[in-house]
């Protein structure tokens, strides 16, 4: 059994085998144990619906059998992580995204089909949901980064540009969605200009905790859980992200130190968003743990 003195990766592996869903176990084995990608894709297929979207609590805060854009974004992230964001599987996803888009050609965060099934209370459920950068930006950026071309992308990309250009007041998750879009979109000159402006917004509105030792002094966005702060590494998940330019070397190093220190005694990382049902935290922690390991590894931090 991995103890508290073991290497971070050894401790995390014990946590994953102890608590994670099959999908996260397969993802961990692929990314950190040289496992084959086929079992990852097989596990992901269990969450796919006939309409080409994904459901069944793939995104733990949305329960039930109905496809949702947030589930489908999660599925694309998994396919991207195993180098399989291509071919018929992605064509079906893009067809689904086109079918559920708003009149702007972009995605709402939550379709009203969710009514009757459990969902986190902080995800608003309305009859005519608007298109949101939060749902659309990460998908569009990921598809562009993988050189996927589909008719749906044209209007969705235009929507994201308009939404990013209009940002004056924002919150951390929306900024994360914006940078995910900007990191993948083909027009790199425009993306760099937009990212520079967003970086000034993040610092001006104190949306990133630049000194973890003083995080209590930083505001938490309205509707977020107490202590649901965001740090430089939450925006700049890799050194190649445009968000890396927003922070000094010292600020990023302190952020990564804080991330490494957040590993719990059981080997996993904690979730800091609002908990509303027993199963969501259990399913969310392995996801957060995988993300923490990926971030630390991308910056060359030793994992063991």
PDB file of C-alpha atoms in Angstrom:
ATOM      1  CA  UNK A   1       0.000   0.000   0.000  1.00  0.00           C
ATOM      2  CA  UNK A   2       1.293   3.468  -0.874  1.00  0.00           C
ATOM      3  CA  UNK A   3       1.993   5.547   2.211  1.00  0.00           C
ATOM      4  CA  UNK A   4       2.278   9.298   2.677  1.00  0.00           C
ATOM      5  CA  UNK A   5       6.039   9.120   2.171  1.00  0.00           C
ATOM      6  CA  UNK A   6       5.728   7.541  -1.276  1.00  0.00           C
ATOM      7  CA  UNK A   7       6.262   9.430  -4.514  1.00  0.00           C
ATOM      8  CA  UNK A   8       3.305  11.562  -5.664  1.00  0.00           C
ATOM      9  CA  UNK A   9       2.612   9.286  -8.632  1.00  0.00           C
ATOM     10  CA  UNK A  10       2.670   6.130  -6.505  1.00  0.00           C
ATOM     11  CA  UNK A  11       0.248   7.688  -4.050  1.00  0.00           C
ATOM     12  CA  UNK A  12      -1.992   8.907  -6.864  1.00  0.00           C
ATOM     13  CA  UNK A  13      -1.997   5.468  -8.481  1.00  0.00           C
ATOM     14  CA  UNK A  14      -3.201   3.894  -5.240  1.00  0.00           C
ATOM     15  CA  UNK A  15      -5.959   6.513  -5.030  1.00  0.00           C
ATOM     16  CA  UNK A  16      -7.055   5.906  -8.629  1.00  0.00           C
ATOM     17  CA  UNK A  17      -7.286   2.124  -8.220  1.00  0.00           C
ATOM     18  CA  UNK A  18      -9.128   2.602  -4.939  1.00  0.00           C
ATOM     19  CA  UNK A  19     -11.739   5.171  -5.987  1.00  0.00           C
ATOM     20  CA  UNK A  20     -11.923   5.946  -9.712  1.00  0.00           C
ATOM     21  CA  UNK A  21     -14.430   4.891 -12.336  1.00  0.00           C
ATOM     22  CA  UNK A  22     -13.239   2.464 -15.008  1.00  0.00           C
ATOM     23  CA  UNK A  23     -12.751   5.330 -17.476  1.00  0.00           C
ATOM     24  CA  UNK A  24     -10.415   7.251 -15.167  1.00  0.00           C
ATOM     25  CA  UNK A  25      -8.539   4.059 -14.284  1.00  0.00           C
ATOM     26  CA  UNK A  26      -7.968   3.399 -17.975  1.00  0.00           C
ATOM     27  CA  UNK A  27      -6.945   7.003 -18.584  1.00  0.00           C
ATOM     28  CA  UNK A  28      -4.434   6.894 -15.751  1.00  0.00           C
ATOM     29  CA  UNK A  29      -2.960   3.635 -17.032  1.00  0.00           C
ATOM     30  CA  UNK A  30      -2.606   5.089 -20.517  1.00  0.00           C
ATOM     31  CA  UNK A  31      -1.048   8.395 -19.464  1.00  0.00           C
ATOM     32  CA  UNK A  32       1.204   7.270 -16.633  1.00  0.00           C
ATOM     33  CA  UNK A  33       1.727   3.504 -16.964  1.00  0.00           C
ATOM     34  CA  UNK A  34       2.250   3.232 -20.730  1.00  0.00           C
ATOM     35  CA  UNK A  35      -1.135   1.581 -21.142  1.00  0.00           C
ATOM     36  CA  UNK A  36      -2.826   1.047 -24.493  1.00  0.00           C
ATOM     37  CA  UNK A  37      -5.360   3.703 -25.615  1.00  0.00           C
ATOM     38  CA  UNK A  38      -7.903   1.136 -26.824  1.00  0.00           C
ATOM     39  CA  UNK A  39      -9.342   0.418 -23.350  1.00  0.00           C
ATOM     40  CA  UNK A  40      -9.803   4.169 -22.811  1.00  0.00           C
ATOM     41  CA  UNK A  41     -11.914   4.441 -25.926  1.00  0.00           C
ATOM     42  CA  UNK A  42     -13.851   1.297 -25.009  1.00  0.00           C
ATOM     43  CA  UNK A  43     -14.663   2.708 -21.570  1.00  0.00           C
ATOM     44  CA  UNK A  44     -15.711   6.044 -23.072  1.00  0.00           C
ATOM     45  CA  UNK A  45     -18.094   4.334 -25.502  1.00  0.00           C
ATOM     46  CA  UNK A  46     -20.319   3.294 -22.603  1.00  0.00           C
ATOM     47  CA  UNK A  47     -21.279   6.962 -22.140  1.00  0.00           C
ATOM     48  CA  UNK A  48     -22.247   7.558 -25.797  1.00  0.00           C
ATOM     49  CA  UNK A  49     -25.846   7.889 -26.929  1.00  0.00           C
ATOM     50  CA  UNK A  50     -27.427   7.122 -30.297  1.00  0.00           C
ATOM     51  CA  UNK A  51     -27.681  10.849 -31.100  1.00  0.00           C
ATOM     52  CA  UNK A  52     -23.871  11.135 -31.104  1.00  0.00           C
ATOM     53  CA  UNK A  53     -23.744  12.987 -27.800  1.00  0.00           C
ATOM     54  CA  UNK A  54     -22.646  11.713 -24.404  1.00  0.00           C
ATOM     55  CA  UNK A  55     -24.438  11.361 -21.063  1.00  0.00           C
ATOM     56  CA  UNK A  56     -24.731   9.053 -18.036  1.00  0.00           C
ATOM     57  CA  UNK A  57     -22.840  11.342 -15.629  1.00  0.00           C
ATOM     58  CA  UNK A  58     -19.689  11.459 -17.731  1.00  0.00           C
ATOM     59  CA  UNK A  59     -19.534  14.998 -16.339  1.00  0.00           C
ATOM     60  CA  UNK A  60     -20.361  14.089 -12.717  1.00  0.00           C
ATOM     61  CA  UNK A  61     -22.476  17.167 -11.932  1.00  0.00           C
ATOM     62  CA  UNK A  62     -25.051  16.179 -14.589  1.00  0.00           C
ATOM     63  CA  UNK A  63     -26.809  12.868 -13.978  1.00  0.00           C
ATOM     64  CA  UNK A  64     -29.160  10.853 -16.156  1.00  0.00           C
ATOM     65  CA  UNK A  65     -29.309   9.437 -19.697  1.00  0.00           C
ATOM     66  CA  UNK A  66     -29.791  12.580 -21.827  1.00  0.00           C
ATOM     67  CA  UNK A  67     -26.952  13.917 -23.973  1.00  0.00           C
ATOM     68  CA  UNK A  68     -25.579  17.316 -23.007  1.00  0.00           C
ATOM     69  CA  UNK A  69     -22.882  19.592 -24.488  1.00  0.00           C
ATOM     70  CA  UNK A  70     -20.842  19.480 -21.267  1.00  0.00           C
ATOM     71  CA  UNK A  71     -20.726  15.676 -21.349  1.00  0.00           C
ATOM     72  CA  UNK A  72     -19.769  15.800 -24.997  1.00  0.00           C
ATOM     73  CA  UNK A  73     -16.986  18.308 -24.350  1.00  0.00           C
ATOM     74  CA  UNK A  74     -15.677  15.918 -21.708  1.00  0.00           C
ATOM     75  CA  UNK A  75     -15.732  13.063 -24.225  1.00  0.00           C
ATOM     76  CA  UNK A  76     -13.790  15.123 -26.762  1.00  0.00           C
ATOM     77  CA  UNK A  77     -11.187  15.868 -24.091  1.00  0.00           C
ATOM     78  CA  UNK A  78     -10.765  12.140 -23.481  1.00  0.00           C
ATOM     79  CA  UNK A  79     -10.402  11.424 -27.194  1.00  0.00           C
ATOM     80  CA  UNK A  80      -7.883  14.246 -27.487  1.00  0.00           C
ATOM     81  CA  UNK A  81      -5.843  12.779 -24.626  1.00  0.00           C
ATOM     82  CA  UNK A  82      -5.419   9.476 -26.507  1.00  0.00           C
ATOM     83  CA  UNK A  83      -4.815  11.043 -29.915  1.00  0.00           C
ATOM     84  CA  UNK A  84      -8.115   9.915 -31.424  1.00  0.00           C
ATOM     85  CA  UNK A  85      -9.958  13.144 -32.028  1.00  0.00           C
ATOM     86  CA  UNK A  86     -10.658  12.304 -35.654  1.00  0.00           C
ATOM     87  CA  UNK A  87     -12.676  10.167 -38.030  1.00  0.00           C
ATOM     88  CA  UNK A  88     -16.245   8.914 -37.782  1.00  0.00           C
ATOM     89  CA  UNK A  89     -16.463   9.235 -34.010  1.00  0.00           C
ATOM     90  CA  UNK A  90     -15.779  12.983 -34.176  1.00  0.00           C
ATOM     91  CA  UNK A  91     -17.990  13.407 -37.246  1.00  0.00           C
ATOM     92  CA  UNK A  92     -20.880  12.011 -35.190  1.00  0.00           C
ATOM     93  CA  UNK A  93     -20.058  14.362 -32.329  1.00  0.00           C
ATOM     94  CA  UNK A  94     -19.993  17.380 -34.636  1.00  0.00           C
ATOM     95  CA  UNK A  95     -23.356  16.353 -36.088  1.00  0.00           C
ATOM     96  CA  UNK A  96     -24.755  16.226 -32.553  1.00  0.00           C
ATOM     97  CA  UNK A  97     -23.272  19.641 -31.725  1.00  0.00           C
ATOM     98  CA  UNK A  98     -24.871  21.102 -34.845  1.00  0.00           C
ATOM     99  CA  UNK A  99     -28.241  19.591 -33.934  1.00  0.00           C
ATOM    100  CA  UNK A 100     -28.303  21.093 -30.426  1.00  0.00           C
ATOM    101  CA  UNK A 101     -26.826  24.505 -31.236  1.00  0.00           C
ATOM    102  CA  UNK A 102     -28.729  27.746 -30.735  1.00  0.00           C
ATOM    103  CA  UNK A 103     -29.650  30.105 -33.557  1.00  0.00           C
ATOM    104  CA  UNK A 104     -26.159  31.631 -33.188  1.00  0.00           C
ATOM    105  CA  UNK A 105     -24.660  28.268 -34.084  1.00  0.00           C
ATOM    106  CA  UNK A 106     -23.145  27.813 -30.632  1.00  0.00           C
ATOM    107  CA  UNK A 107     -23.844  25.710 -27.556  1.00  0.00           C
ATOM    108  CA  UNK A 108     -25.859  26.247 -24.391  1.00  0.00           C
ATOM    109  CA  UNK A 109     -24.428  24.997 -21.126  1.00  0.00           C
ATOM    110  CA  UNK A 110     -27.476  22.853 -20.344  1.00  0.00           C
ATOM    111  CA  UNK A 111     -30.302  21.695 -22.577  1.00  0.00           C
ATOM    112  CA  UNK A 112     -33.821  21.595 -21.065  1.00  0.00           C
ATOM    113  CA  UNK A 113     -33.899  17.825 -21.701  1.00  0.00           C
ATOM    114  CA  UNK A 114     -32.135  17.614 -18.330  1.00  0.00           C
ATOM    115  CA  UNK A 115     -35.402  18.429 -16.579  1.00  0.00           C
ATOM    116  CA  UNK A 116     -36.487  15.436 -14.556  1.00  0.00           C
ATOM    117  CA  UNK A 117     -32.947  14.206 -13.954  1.00  0.00           C
ATOM    118  CA  UNK A 118     -30.590  15.328 -11.182  1.00  0.00           C
ATOM    119  CA  UNK A 119     -28.188  18.174 -11.927  1.00  0.00           C
ATOM    120  CA  UNK A 120     -26.031  20.513  -9.890  1.00  0.00           C
ATOM    121  CA  UNK A 121     -28.057  23.506  -8.700  1.00  0.00           C
ATOM    122  CA  UNK A 122     -25.341  25.905  -9.898  1.00  0.00           C
ATOM    123  CA  UNK A 123     -25.982  24.899 -13.537  1.00  0.00           C
ATOM    124  CA  UNK A 124     -29.145  26.858 -14.462  1.00  0.00           C
ATOM    125  CA  UNK A 125     -31.899  24.946 -16.232  1.00  0.00           C
ATOM    126  CA  UNK A 126     -34.125  27.120 -18.431  1.00  0.00           C
ATOM    127  CA  UNK A 127     -36.509  26.416 -21.309  1.00  0.00           C
ATOM    128  CA  UNK A 128     -34.640  28.446 -23.927  1.00  0.00           C
ATOM    129  CA  UNK A 129     -30.986  28.441 -22.856  1.00  0.00           C
ATOM    130  CA  UNK A 130     -28.640  30.940 -24.504  1.00  0.00           C
ATOM    131  CA  UNK A 131     -25.403  30.092 -26.271  1.00  0.00           C
ATOM    132  CA  UNK A 132     -22.464  30.360 -23.904  1.00  0.00           C
ATOM    133  CA  UNK A 133     -18.712  30.711 -24.315  1.00  0.00           C
ATOM    134  CA  UNK A 134     -18.375  28.426 -21.285  1.00  0.00           C
ATOM    135  CA  UNK A 135     -19.782  25.488 -23.262  1.00  0.00           C
ATOM    136  CA  UNK A 136     -18.646  26.398 -26.765  1.00  0.00           C
ATOM    137  CA  UNK A 137     -15.105  27.727 -26.350  1.00  0.00           C
ATOM    138  CA  UNK A 138     -13.324  24.574 -25.146  1.00  0.00           C
ATOM    139  CA  UNK A 139     -14.931  22.401 -27.840  1.00  0.00           C
ATOM    140  CA  UNK A 140     -14.126  24.804 -30.672  1.00  0.00           C
ATOM    141  CA  UNK A 141     -10.528  25.250 -29.508  1.00  0.00           C
ATOM    142  CA  UNK A 142      -9.990  21.508 -29.176  1.00  0.00           C
ATOM    143  CA  UNK A 143     -11.420  20.739 -32.617  1.00  0.00           C
ATOM    144  CA  UNK A 144      -9.270  23.410 -34.249  1.00  0.00           C
ATOM    145  CA  UNK A 145      -6.166  22.175 -32.448  1.00  0.00           C
ATOM    146  CA  UNK A 146      -6.834  18.702 -33.839  1.00  0.00           C
ATOM    147  CA  UNK A 147      -7.405  20.135 -37.347  1.00  0.00           C
ATOM    148  CA  UNK A 148     -10.983  18.891 -37.442  1.00  0.00           C
ATOM    149  CA  UNK A 149     -12.986  20.625 -40.149  1.00  0.00           C
ATOM    150  CA  UNK A 150     -16.762  20.591 -40.037  1.00  0.00           C
ATOM    151  CA  UNK A 151     -19.430  23.038 -41.158  1.00  0.00           C
ATOM    152  CA  UNK A 152     -20.546  23.536 -37.549  1.00  0.00           C
ATOM    153  CA  UNK A 153     -17.196  25.080 -36.667  1.00  0.00           C
ATOM    154  CA  UNK A 154     -17.581  28.186 -38.839  1.00  0.00           C
ATOM    155  CA  UNK A 155     -20.459  29.833 -36.964  1.00  0.00           C
ATOM    156  CA  UNK A 156     -19.315  28.453 -33.614  1.00  0.00           C
ATOM    157  CA  UNK A 157     -15.881  30.027 -34.129  1.00  0.00           C
ATOM    158  CA  UNK A 158     -17.457  33.372 -35.017  1.00  0.00           C
ATOM    159  CA  UNK A 159     -19.573  33.179 -31.877  1.00  0.00           C
ATOM    160  CA  UNK A 160     -16.508  32.524 -29.716  1.00  0.00           C
ATOM    161  CA  UNK A 161     -14.593  35.434 -31.211  1.00  0.00           C
ATOM    162  CA  UNK A 162     -17.515  37.770 -30.537  1.00  0.00           C
ATOM    163  CA  UNK A 163     -17.923  36.468 -26.988  1.00  0.00           C
ATOM    164  CA  UNK A 164     -14.211  36.782 -26.194  1.00  0.00           C
ATOM    165  CA  UNK A 165     -14.011  40.281 -27.661  1.00  0.00           C
ATOM    166  CA  UNK A 166     -17.021  41.355 -25.573  1.00  0.00           C
ATOM    167  CA  UNK A 167     -15.617  40.175 -22.230  1.00  0.00           C
ATOM    168  CA  UNK A 168     -15.240  43.027 -19.774  1.00  0.00           C
ATOM    169  CA  UNK A 169     -16.409  41.422 -16.533  1.00  0.00           C
ATOM    170  CA  UNK A 170     -15.943  37.695 -16.164  1.00  0.00           C
ATOM    171  CA  UNK A 171     -15.340  34.798 -13.804  1.00  0.00           C
ATOM    172  CA  UNK A 172     -12.652  32.090 -13.714  1.00  0.00           C
ATOM    173  CA  UNK A 173     -14.483  29.287 -15.518  1.00  0.00           C
ATOM    174  CA  UNK A 174     -15.450  31.591 -18.362  1.00  0.00           C
ATOM    175  CA  UNK A 175     -11.839  32.750 -18.645  1.00  0.00           C
ATOM    176  CA  UNK A 176     -10.715  29.095 -18.737  1.00  0.00           C
ATOM    177  CA  UNK A 177     -13.154  28.509 -21.606  1.00  0.00           C
ATOM    178  CA  UNK A 178     -11.875  31.590 -23.426  1.00  0.00           C
ATOM    179  CA  UNK A 179      -8.234  30.556 -23.170  1.00  0.00           C
ATOM    180  CA  UNK A 180      -9.106  27.004 -24.284  1.00  0.00           C
ATOM    181  CA  UNK A 181     -10.586  28.573 -27.415  1.00  0.00           C
ATOM    182  CA  UNK A 182      -7.660  30.930 -27.971  1.00  0.00           C
ATOM    183  CA  UNK A 183      -5.070  28.188 -27.502  1.00  0.00           C
ATOM    184  CA  UNK A 184      -6.531  26.229 -30.420  1.00  0.00           C
ATOM    185  CA  UNK A 185      -7.978  28.709 -32.893  1.00  0.00           C
ATOM    186  CA  UNK A 186      -6.017  29.047 -36.171  1.00  0.00           C
ATOM    187  CA  UNK A 187      -5.689  32.868 -36.242  1.00  0.00           C
ATOM    188  CA  UNK A 188      -2.706  33.035 -33.892  1.00  0.00           C
ATOM    189  CA  UNK A 189      -2.094  36.782 -34.237  1.00  0.00           C
ATOM    190  CA  UNK A 190      -5.647  37.628 -33.249  1.00  0.00           C
ATOM    191  CA  UNK A 191      -5.532  34.995 -30.495  1.00  0.00           C
ATOM    192  CA  UNK A 192      -2.396  36.525 -28.985  1.00  0.00           C
ATOM    193  CA  UNK A 193      -3.931  39.990 -28.964  1.00  0.00           C
ATOM    194  CA  UNK A 194      -7.113  38.701 -27.338  1.00  0.00           C
ATOM    195  CA  UNK A 195      -5.138  36.699 -24.767  1.00  0.00           C
ATOM    196  CA  UNK A 196      -3.062  39.734 -23.814  1.00  0.00           C
ATOM    197  CA  UNK A 197      -6.258  41.674 -23.111  1.00  0.00           C
ATOM    198  CA  UNK A 198      -7.729  38.801 -21.085  1.00  0.00           C
ATOM    199  CA  UNK A 199      -4.540  38.585 -19.045  1.00  0.00           C
ATOM    200  CA  UNK A 200      -4.914  42.217 -18.046  1.00  0.00           C
ATOM    201  CA  UNK A 201      -8.554  41.533 -17.172  1.00  0.00           C
ATOM    202  CA  UNK A 202      -7.605  38.530 -15.000  1.00  0.00           C
ATOM    203  CA  UNK A 203      -5.042  40.534 -13.083  1.00  0.00           C
ATOM    204  CA  UNK A 204      -7.190  43.639 -12.845  1.00  0.00           C
ATOM    205  CA  UNK A 205     -10.211  41.767 -11.514  1.00  0.00           C
ATOM    206  CA  UNK A 206      -8.052  39.527  -9.290  1.00  0.00           C
ATOM    207  CA  UNK A 207      -9.377  36.326 -10.850  1.00  0.00           C
ATOM    208  CA  UNK A 208      -6.149  34.442 -10.119  1.00  0.00           C
ATOM    209  CA  UNK A 209      -4.590  33.970  -6.699  1.00  0.00           C
ATOM    210  CA  UNK A 210      -1.022  35.145  -7.283  1.00  0.00           C
ATOM    211  CA  UNK A 211       0.158  34.336  -3.753  1.00  0.00           C
ATOM    212  CA  UNK A 212      -1.396  31.136  -2.344  1.00  0.00           C
ATOM    213  CA  UNK A 213      -0.263  32.082   1.161  1.00  0.00           C
ATOM    214  CA  UNK A 214      -2.654  35.052   0.967  1.00  0.00           C
ATOM    215  CA  UNK A 215      -5.529  33.454  -0.918  1.00  0.00           C
ATOM    216  CA  UNK A 216      -8.077  34.462   1.726  1.00  0.00           C
ATOM    217  CA  UNK A 217      -7.524  38.056   0.572  1.00  0.00           C
ATOM    218  CA  UNK A 218      -8.685  37.265  -2.965  1.00  0.00           C
ATOM    219  CA  UNK A 219     -12.368  37.452  -3.897  1.00  0.00           C
ATOM    220  CA  UNK A 220     -14.439  34.407  -4.819  1.00  0.00           C
ATOM    221  CA  UNK A 221     -16.727  34.849  -7.806  1.00  0.00           C
ATOM    222  CA  UNK A 222     -20.468  35.171  -7.088  1.00  0.00           C
ATOM    223  CA  UNK A 223     -22.137  31.760  -6.943  1.00  0.00           C
ATOM    224  CA  UNK A 224     -18.868  29.910  -6.355  1.00  0.00           C
ATOM    225  CA  UNK A 225     -18.280  27.824  -3.228  1.00  0.00           C
ATOM    226  CA  UNK A 226     -16.342  29.346  -0.327  1.00  0.00           C
ATOM    227  CA  UNK A 227     -12.663  28.958  -1.108  1.00  0.00           C
ATOM    228  CA  UNK A 228     -13.269  28.141  -4.796  1.00  0.00           C
ATOM    229  CA  UNK A 229     -10.257  30.130  -5.919  1.00  0.00           C
ATOM    230  CA  UNK A 230      -8.331  29.795  -9.154  1.00  0.00           C
ATOM    231  CA  UNK A 231      -4.570  29.936  -9.507  1.00  0.00           C
ATOM    232  CA  UNK A 232      -2.191  30.601 -12.419  1.00  0.00           C
ATOM    233  CA  UNK A 233      -1.906  26.883 -13.200  1.00  0.00           C
ATOM    234  CA  UNK A 234      -5.696  26.673 -13.653  1.00  0.00           C
ATOM    235  CA  UNK A 235      -5.416  28.985 -16.663  1.00  0.00           C
ATOM    236  CA  UNK A 236      -1.968  28.029 -17.968  1.00  0.00           C
ATOM    237  CA  UNK A 237      -2.283  24.250 -17.806  1.00  0.00           C
ATOM    238  CA  UNK A 238       0.741  23.802 -20.047  1.00  0.00           C
ATOM    239  CA  UNK A 239       3.796  25.976 -20.707  1.00  0.00           C
ATOM    240  CA  UNK A 240       2.588  26.453 -24.283  1.00  0.00           C
ATOM    241  CA  UNK A 241      -0.712  28.069 -23.297  1.00  0.00           C
ATOM    242  CA  UNK A 242      -1.161  31.743 -24.119  1.00  0.00           C
ATOM    243  CA  UNK A 243      -2.148  32.194 -20.473  1.00  0.00           C
ATOM    244  CA  UNK A 244       1.437  31.392 -19.427  1.00  0.00           C
ATOM    245  CA  UNK A 245       2.336  34.969 -20.418  1.00  0.00           C
ATOM    246  CA  UNK A 246      -0.028  36.358 -17.829  1.00  0.00           C
ATOM    247  CA  UNK A 247       2.149  35.345 -14.899  1.00  0.00           C
ATOM    248  CA  UNK A 248       5.738  35.838 -13.814  1.00  0.00           C
ATOM    249  CA  UNK A 249       8.009  32.865 -13.248  1.00  0.00           C
ATOM    250  CA  UNK A 250       7.698  33.385  -9.499  1.00  0.00           C
ATOM    251  CA  UNK A 251       3.914  33.514  -9.586  1.00  0.00           C
ATOM    252  CA  UNK A 252       3.706  30.315 -11.607  1.00  0.00           C
ATOM    253  CA  UNK A 253       6.218  28.500  -9.405  1.00  0.00           C
ATOM    254  CA  UNK A 254       4.252  29.398  -6.283  1.00  0.00           C
ATOM    255  CA  UNK A 255       1.097  28.185  -8.017  1.00  0.00           C
ATOM    256  CA  UNK A 256       2.680  24.851  -8.916  1.00  0.00           C
ATOM    257  CA  UNK A 257       4.080  24.486  -5.402  1.00  0.00           C
ATOM    258  CA  UNK A 258       0.575  24.991  -4.082  1.00  0.00           C
ATOM    259  CA  UNK A 259      -0.851  22.444  -6.531  1.00  0.00           C
ATOM    260  CA  UNK A 260       1.733  19.825  -5.523  1.00  0.00           C
ATOM    261  CA  UNK A 261       1.056  20.451  -1.834  1.00  0.00           C
ATOM    262  CA  UNK A 262      -2.679  19.942  -2.338  1.00  0.00           C
ATOM    263  CA  UNK A 263      -2.264  16.184  -2.753  1.00  0.00           C
ATOM    264  CA  UNK A 264      -4.145  14.591   0.130  1.00  0.00           C
ATOM    265  CA  UNK A 265      -3.078  11.815   2.459  1.00  0.00           C
ATOM    266  CA  UNK A 266      -5.038   9.261   0.404  1.00  0.00           C
ATOM    267  CA  UNK A 267      -3.092  10.215  -2.746  1.00  0.00           C
ATOM    268  CA  UNK A 268      -5.824  12.201  -4.492  1.00  0.00           C
ATOM    269  CA  UNK A 269      -6.441  15.899  -4.970  1.00  0.00           C
ATOM    270  CA  UNK A 270      -9.520  17.635  -3.527  1.00  0.00           C
ATOM    271  CA  UNK A 271     -12.377  19.285  -5.390  1.00  0.00           C
ATOM    272  CA  UNK A 272     -13.058  22.867  -4.394  1.00  0.00           C
ATOM    273  CA  UNK A 273     -16.402  23.488  -6.070  1.00  0.00           C
ATOM    274  CA  UNK A 274     -19.745  23.191  -4.323  1.00  0.00           C
ATOM    275  CA  UNK A 275     -20.752  19.650  -3.393  1.00  0.00           C
ATOM    276  CA  UNK A 276     -24.441  18.873  -3.772  1.00  0.00           C
ATOM    277  CA  UNK A 277     -24.679  15.048  -3.865  1.00  0.00           C
ATOM    278  CA  UNK A 278     -22.559  12.263  -2.316  1.00  0.00           C
ATOM    279  CA  UNK A 279     -21.440  10.659  -5.573  1.00  0.00           C
ATOM    280  CA  UNK A 280     -20.267  13.795  -7.345  1.00  0.00           C
ATOM    281  CA  UNK A 281     -17.274  14.368  -5.067  1.00  0.00           C
ATOM    282  CA  UNK A 282     -16.274  10.707  -5.278  1.00  0.00           C
ATOM    283  CA  UNK A 283     -16.366  10.812  -9.075  1.00  0.00           C
ATOM    284  CA  UNK A 284     -14.876  14.301  -9.310  1.00  0.00           C
ATOM    285  CA  UNK A 285     -11.735  13.722  -7.265  1.00  0.00           C
ATOM    286  CA  UNK A 286     -10.113  11.244  -9.698  1.00  0.00           C
ATOM    287  CA  UNK A 287     -10.745  13.731 -12.518  1.00  0.00           C
ATOM    288  CA  UNK A 288      -9.102  16.517 -10.531  1.00  0.00           C
ATOM    289  CA  UNK A 289      -6.241  14.164  -9.669  1.00  0.00           C
ATOM    290  CA  UNK A 290      -5.584  13.326 -13.316  1.00  0.00           C
ATOM    291  CA  UNK A 291      -5.619  17.016 -14.200  1.00  0.00           C
ATOM    292  CA  UNK A 292      -3.194  17.873 -11.390  1.00  0.00           C
ATOM    293  CA  UNK A 293      -0.779  15.152 -12.464  1.00  0.00           C
ATOM    294  CA  UNK A 294      -0.937  16.266 -16.090  1.00  0.00           C
ATOM    295  CA  UNK A 295      -0.292  19.899 -15.144  1.00  0.00           C
ATOM    296  CA  UNK A 296       2.644  19.094 -12.877  1.00  0.00           C
ATOM    297  CA  UNK A 297       4.175  16.795 -15.473  1.00  0.00           C
ATOM    298  CA  UNK A 298       3.770  19.352 -18.260  1.00  0.00           C
ATOM    299  CA  UNK A 299       5.901  21.784 -16.238  1.00  0.00           C
ATOM    300  CA  UNK A 300       8.546  19.179 -15.491  1.00  0.00           C
ATOM    301  CA  UNK A 301       7.676  18.752 -11.833  1.00  0.00           C
ATOM    302  CA  UNK A 302       8.935  15.395 -10.457  1.00  0.00           C
ATOM    303  CA  UNK A 303       6.202  12.850  -9.829  1.00  0.00           C
ATOM    304  CA  UNK A 304       8.419   9.909  -8.891  1.00  0.00           C
TER     305      UNK A 304
END
